Amino acid sequence: MKMIVANWKMNGNFNFVNKFVKEINKVNSPYEIIVCPPIALIGEFKDFRYHRGSQNCFYEEKGAFTGETSPQLLKEIGCDYVLLGHSERRSIFHESDDLILKKRNAAIKFNLKPIVCIGEKNKDGWREIVSDQLRLFLDNHMENTIFAYEPVWSIGTGVTPTVEEIEIVFDFINSLTNGKSLLLYGGSVNANNAKQILNSRNVSGLLVGGASLKIDEFTRIIQD
Ligand code: PGA
């Protein structure tokens, strides 16, 4: 089953979640739907028929790590997935591949499915950036790791790669991972381009930012 992951980033509030859950619960989606809201809102998803995810986690179970959230606790509050190494976390919070790897390993240990985000800032040189970001992850956990290819130049810009470009990148990633990991595409996905991207070769799902905050548009994206 292909996946559609909503990344709300630091958006949404209690009122919006209630509307969102009510409307999205009416949709019989053929896809695996995962919504990643700000973690403070997760309790409001108790009647949600689809999956919940977190936008981040720490790599320790508990301890003196002020401001962090443990993967075990995320599991306890109902998350099944966790986004890791989103480009905003890499650039604003200086997350390194080493740190993201530790988080990935902890997520697997506590039974959360990790979605590791990768992608180049500038279109030129994507091969080097993508293979560099993947290097540490080419290990024995690959079957349990989902990768989201999100070219940074496409995030929030309304500009997407062509289907041909996506297929070239995904063929390349698959050649590095030996086809062991599921690959998602993210970056300016909307109701008009979602199906075409979803049907591209080797694409197992979508990571949707801005369009997941518009209930009508997200409904169109997750419908058959
Ligand atoms: P966008 O964001 O869909 O708004 O481009 C995607 C993301 O950052 O995950």
Coordinates of C-alpha atoms and ligand atoms in Angstrom, one line a residue:
M1 CA 0.0 0.0 0.0
K2 CA 1.5 3.4 -1.0
M3 CA 1.9 5.9 1.8
I4 CA 0.9 9.6 2.1
V5 CA 2.5 11.4 5.0
A6 CA 1.4 14.9 6.2
N7 CA 4.0 17.1 7.7
W8 CA 2.3 20.0 9.4
K9 CA 5.6 21.5 10.6
M10 CA 4.8 24.1 13.4
N11 CA 1.3 24.7 12.2
G12 CA -2.2 23.8 13.4
N13 CA -4.1 24.2 16.6
F14 CA -6.8 22.4 18.6
N15 CA -9.6 23.8 16.6
F16 CA -8.0 22.8 13.3
V17 CA -7.2 19.3 14.4
N18 CA -10.9 18.7 15.4
K19 CA -12.1 19.8 11.9
F20 CA -9.3 17.9 10.2
V21 CA -10.0 14.6 12.0
K22 CA -13.7 14.9 11.4
E23 CA -13.3 15.5 7.7
I24 CA -10.4 13.1 7.0
N25 CA -12.2 10.3 8.9
K26 CA -14.9 10.4 6.2
V27 CA -12.4 9.5 3.5
N28 CA -11.9 5.9 2.7
S29 CA -8.4 6.2 1.4
P30 CA -6.6 3.4 -0.4
Y31 CA -3.3 4.7 0.9
E32 CA -1.6 4.4 4.3
I33 CA -2.1 7.8 5.8
I34 CA 0.2 9.2 8.4
V35 CA -0.3 12.7 9.9
C36 CA 2.7 14.3 11.7
P37 CA 1.3 17.3 13.7
P38 CA 3.1 19.4 16.3
I39 CA 3.5 16.8 19.1
A40 CA 1.5 18.9 21.6
L41 CA -1.6 18.3 19.4
I42 CA -1.3 14.5 19.3
G43 CA -3.8 13.8 22.0
E44 CA -6.5 15.4 19.8
F45 CA -6.1 12.7 17.3
K46 CA -7.5 10.0 19.6
D47 CA -10.4 9.3 17.2
F48 CA -8.4 9.5 14.0
R49 CA -8.8 6.4 11.8
Y50 CA -5.3 6.7 10.3
H51 CA -1.7 6.8 11.7
R52 CA 0.0 9.4 13.7
G53 CA 3.7 10.3 13.5
S54 CA 6.1 12.7 15.1
Q55 CA 8.3 15.3 13.3
N56 CA 11.3 14.4 15.4
C57 CA 12.6 12.3 18.3
F58 CA 15.6 12.0 20.6
Y59 CA 17.8 9.0 20.6
E60 CA 17.7 8.2 24.3
E61 CA 14.8 6.5 26.2
K62 CA 14.9 9.0 29.1
G63 CA 17.2 11.2 31.1
A64 CA 18.6 14.7 31.4
F65 CA 17.8 15.9 27.9
T66 CA 15.8 19.1 28.5
G67 CA 13.3 19.8 25.7
E68 CA 13.7 16.5 23.9
T69 CA 11.1 13.7 23.4
S70 CA 11.9 10.1 23.7
P71 CA 11.0 7.6 21.0
Q72 CA 9.5 5.3 23.6
L73 CA 7.2 8.1 24.8
L74 CA 6.2 8.8 21.2
K75 CA 5.2 5.2 20.8
E76 CA 3.2 5.3 24.1
I77 CA 1.2 8.4 23.0
G78 CA 0.2 6.7 19.7
C79 CA 2.8 7.5 17.1
D80 CA 3.7 4.8 14.7
Y81 CA 6.1 6.8 12.5
V82 CA 8.8 9.5 13.0
L83 CA 10.2 12.0 10.5
L84 CA 14.0 12.4 10.9
G85 CA 16.5 14.7 9.4
H86 CA 14.0 17.0 7.7
S87 CA 15.9 19.7 5.8
E88 CA 14.6 22.3 8.2
R89 CA 16.1 20.3 11.1
R90 CA 19.3 19.9 9.2
S91 CA 19.6 23.7 8.4
I92 CA 18.0 25.4 11.4
F93 CA 19.0 23.0 14.1
H94 CA 22.3 21.8 12.5
E95 CA 21.4 18.1 12.6
S96 CA 24.2 16.0 11.3
D97 CA 24.0 12.6 9.6
D98 CA 25.6 11.1 12.7
L99 CA 22.8 12.5 14.9
I100 CA 20.1 11.4 12.5
L101 CA 21.5 7.9 12.4
K102 CA 21.4 7.7 16.2
K103 CA 17.8 8.8 16.1
R104 CA 17.0 6.3 13.4
N105 CA 18.4 3.5 15.4
A106 CA 16.5 4.5 18.5
A107 CA 13.3 4.8 16.6
I108 CA 13.7 1.2 15.3
K109 CA 14.5 0.0 18.8
F110 CA 11.2 1.5 20.1
N111 CA 9.2 0.2 17.2
L112 CA 8.6 3.5 15.5
K113 CA 9.0 3.5 11.7
P114 CA 11.6 6.1 10.8
I115 CA 11.2 8.3 7.7
V116 CA 14.7 9.7 7.0
C117 CA 14.6 12.9 4.8
I118 CA 17.3 13.5 2.3
G119 CA 17.7 15.9 -0.6
E120 CA 20.0 18.5 -2.1
K121 CA 19.8 22.3 -1.7
N122 CA 20.8 23.1 -5.3
K123 CA 19.9 20.9 -8.2
D124 CA 23.5 20.6 -9.4
G125 CA 25.4 17.9 -7.7
W126 CA 22.4 16.0 -6.3
R127 CA 24.2 12.7 -6.8
E128 CA 27.0 13.6 -4.4
I129 CA 24.7 15.1 -1.8
V130 CA 22.2 12.2 -1.9
S131 CA 24.8 9.5 -1.7
D132 CA 26.6 11.3 1.1
Q133 CA 23.4 11.6 3.1
L134 CA 22.6 7.9 2.5
R135 CA 26.1 6.6 3.2
L136 CA 25.7 6.0 7.0
F137 CA 22.3 4.4 6.5
L138 CA 23.3 1.7 4.1
D139 CA 23.3 -0.9 6.8
N140 CA 21.3 -3.8 8.1
H141 CA 18.3 -1.7 9.1
M142 CA 17.5 -0.6 5.6
E143 CA 14.4 -2.7 5.3
N144 CA 13.0 -0.9 8.3
T145 CA 14.0 2.6 7.1
I146 CA 11.8 4.7 4.8
F147 CA 13.6 7.4 2.9
A148 CA 11.9 10.6 1.8
Y149 CA 13.7 12.4 -1.1
E150 CA 12.8 16.1 -0.7
P151 CA 14.9 18.4 -2.9
V152 CA 15.2 21.5 -0.7
W153 CA 14.7 23.8 -3.7
S154 CA 11.3 22.2 -4.1
I155 CA 10.1 22.5 -0.5
G156 CA 7.4 25.2 -0.2
T157 CA 8.3 26.8 -3.5
G158 CA 5.7 25.4 -5.8
V159 CA 8.5 24.0 -8.1
T160 CA 8.8 20.3 -8.5
P161 CA 11.1 18.1 -10.5
T162 CA 9.6 16.5 -13.5
V163 CA 8.5 12.9 -13.4
E164 CA 11.6 11.9 -15.5
E165 CA 13.9 13.7 -13.0
I166 CA 12.2 12.0 -10.0
E167 CA 12.6 8.6 -11.7
I168 CA 16.3 9.2 -12.4
V169 CA 16.9 10.2 -8.7
F170 CA 14.8 7.2 -7.4
D171 CA 16.6 4.8 -9.7
F172 CA 19.9 6.2 -8.3
I173 CA 18.8 5.9 -4.7
N174 CA 17.5 2.3 -5.3
S175 CA 20.9 1.4 -6.8
L176 CA 22.5 2.5 -3.5
T177 CA 19.9 0.8 -1.2
N178 CA 19.6 -2.3 -3.4
G179 CA 15.9 -1.5 -3.5
K180 CA 15.6 -2.5 0.2
S181 CA 13.9 0.7 1.5
L182 CA 10.7 2.3 0.6
L183 CA 11.2 5.7 -1.1
L184 CA 8.8 8.7 -0.7
Y185 CA 8.9 12.0 -2.7
G186 CA 8.3 15.3 -0.9
G187 CA 8.4 19.0 -2.1
S188 CA 5.5 21.1 -3.3
V189 CA 3.1 18.1 -3.6
N190 CA -0.4 19.3 -4.2
A191 CA -3.8 17.9 -5.4
N192 CA -2.8 18.5 -9.0
N193 CA 0.5 16.7 -9.1
A194 CA 0.1 14.1 -6.4
K195 CA -1.2 11.2 -8.5
Q196 CA 1.3 11.7 -11.3
I197 CA 4.2 11.7 -8.8
L198 CA 2.7 8.8 -6.8
N199 CA 2.6 6.7 -10.0
S200 CA 6.2 7.4 -10.9
R201 CA 8.6 4.5 -11.0
N202 CA 9.9 3.4 -7.6
V203 CA 7.8 6.0 -5.7
S204 CA 6.2 4.4 -2.7
G205 CA 4.5 7.5 -1.3
L206 CA 4.4 11.2 -0.8
L207 CA 5.4 13.6 2.0
V208 CA 3.1 16.6 1.9
G209 CA 3.7 19.8 3.7
G210 CA 1.6 22.9 2.9
A211 CA -1.1 21.1 1.1
S212 CA -1.8 18.8 4.1
L213 CA -3.0 21.9 6.0
K214 CA -5.8 22.5 3.5
I215 CA -8.5 20.0 4.4
D216 CA -10.2 20.0 0.9
E217 CA -6.9 19.7 -0.9
F218 CA -5.5 17.0 1.4
T219 CA -8.8 15.1 0.9
R220 CA -8.3 15.2 -2.8
I221 CA -4.7 13.9 -2.4
I222 CA -5.7 10.9 -0.3
Q223 CA -8.7 9.9 -2.4
D224 CA -8.3 7.3 -5.1
Ligands
PGA1 P1 5.8 21.3 1.0 O1 6.8 20.7 2.2 O2 4.9 20.2 0.6 O3 5.1 22.5 1.6 O4 6.8 21.7 -0.1 C1 7.2 19.4 2.2 C2 8.1 19.2 3.4 O5 8.8 20.1 3.9 O6 8.1 18.1 4.0

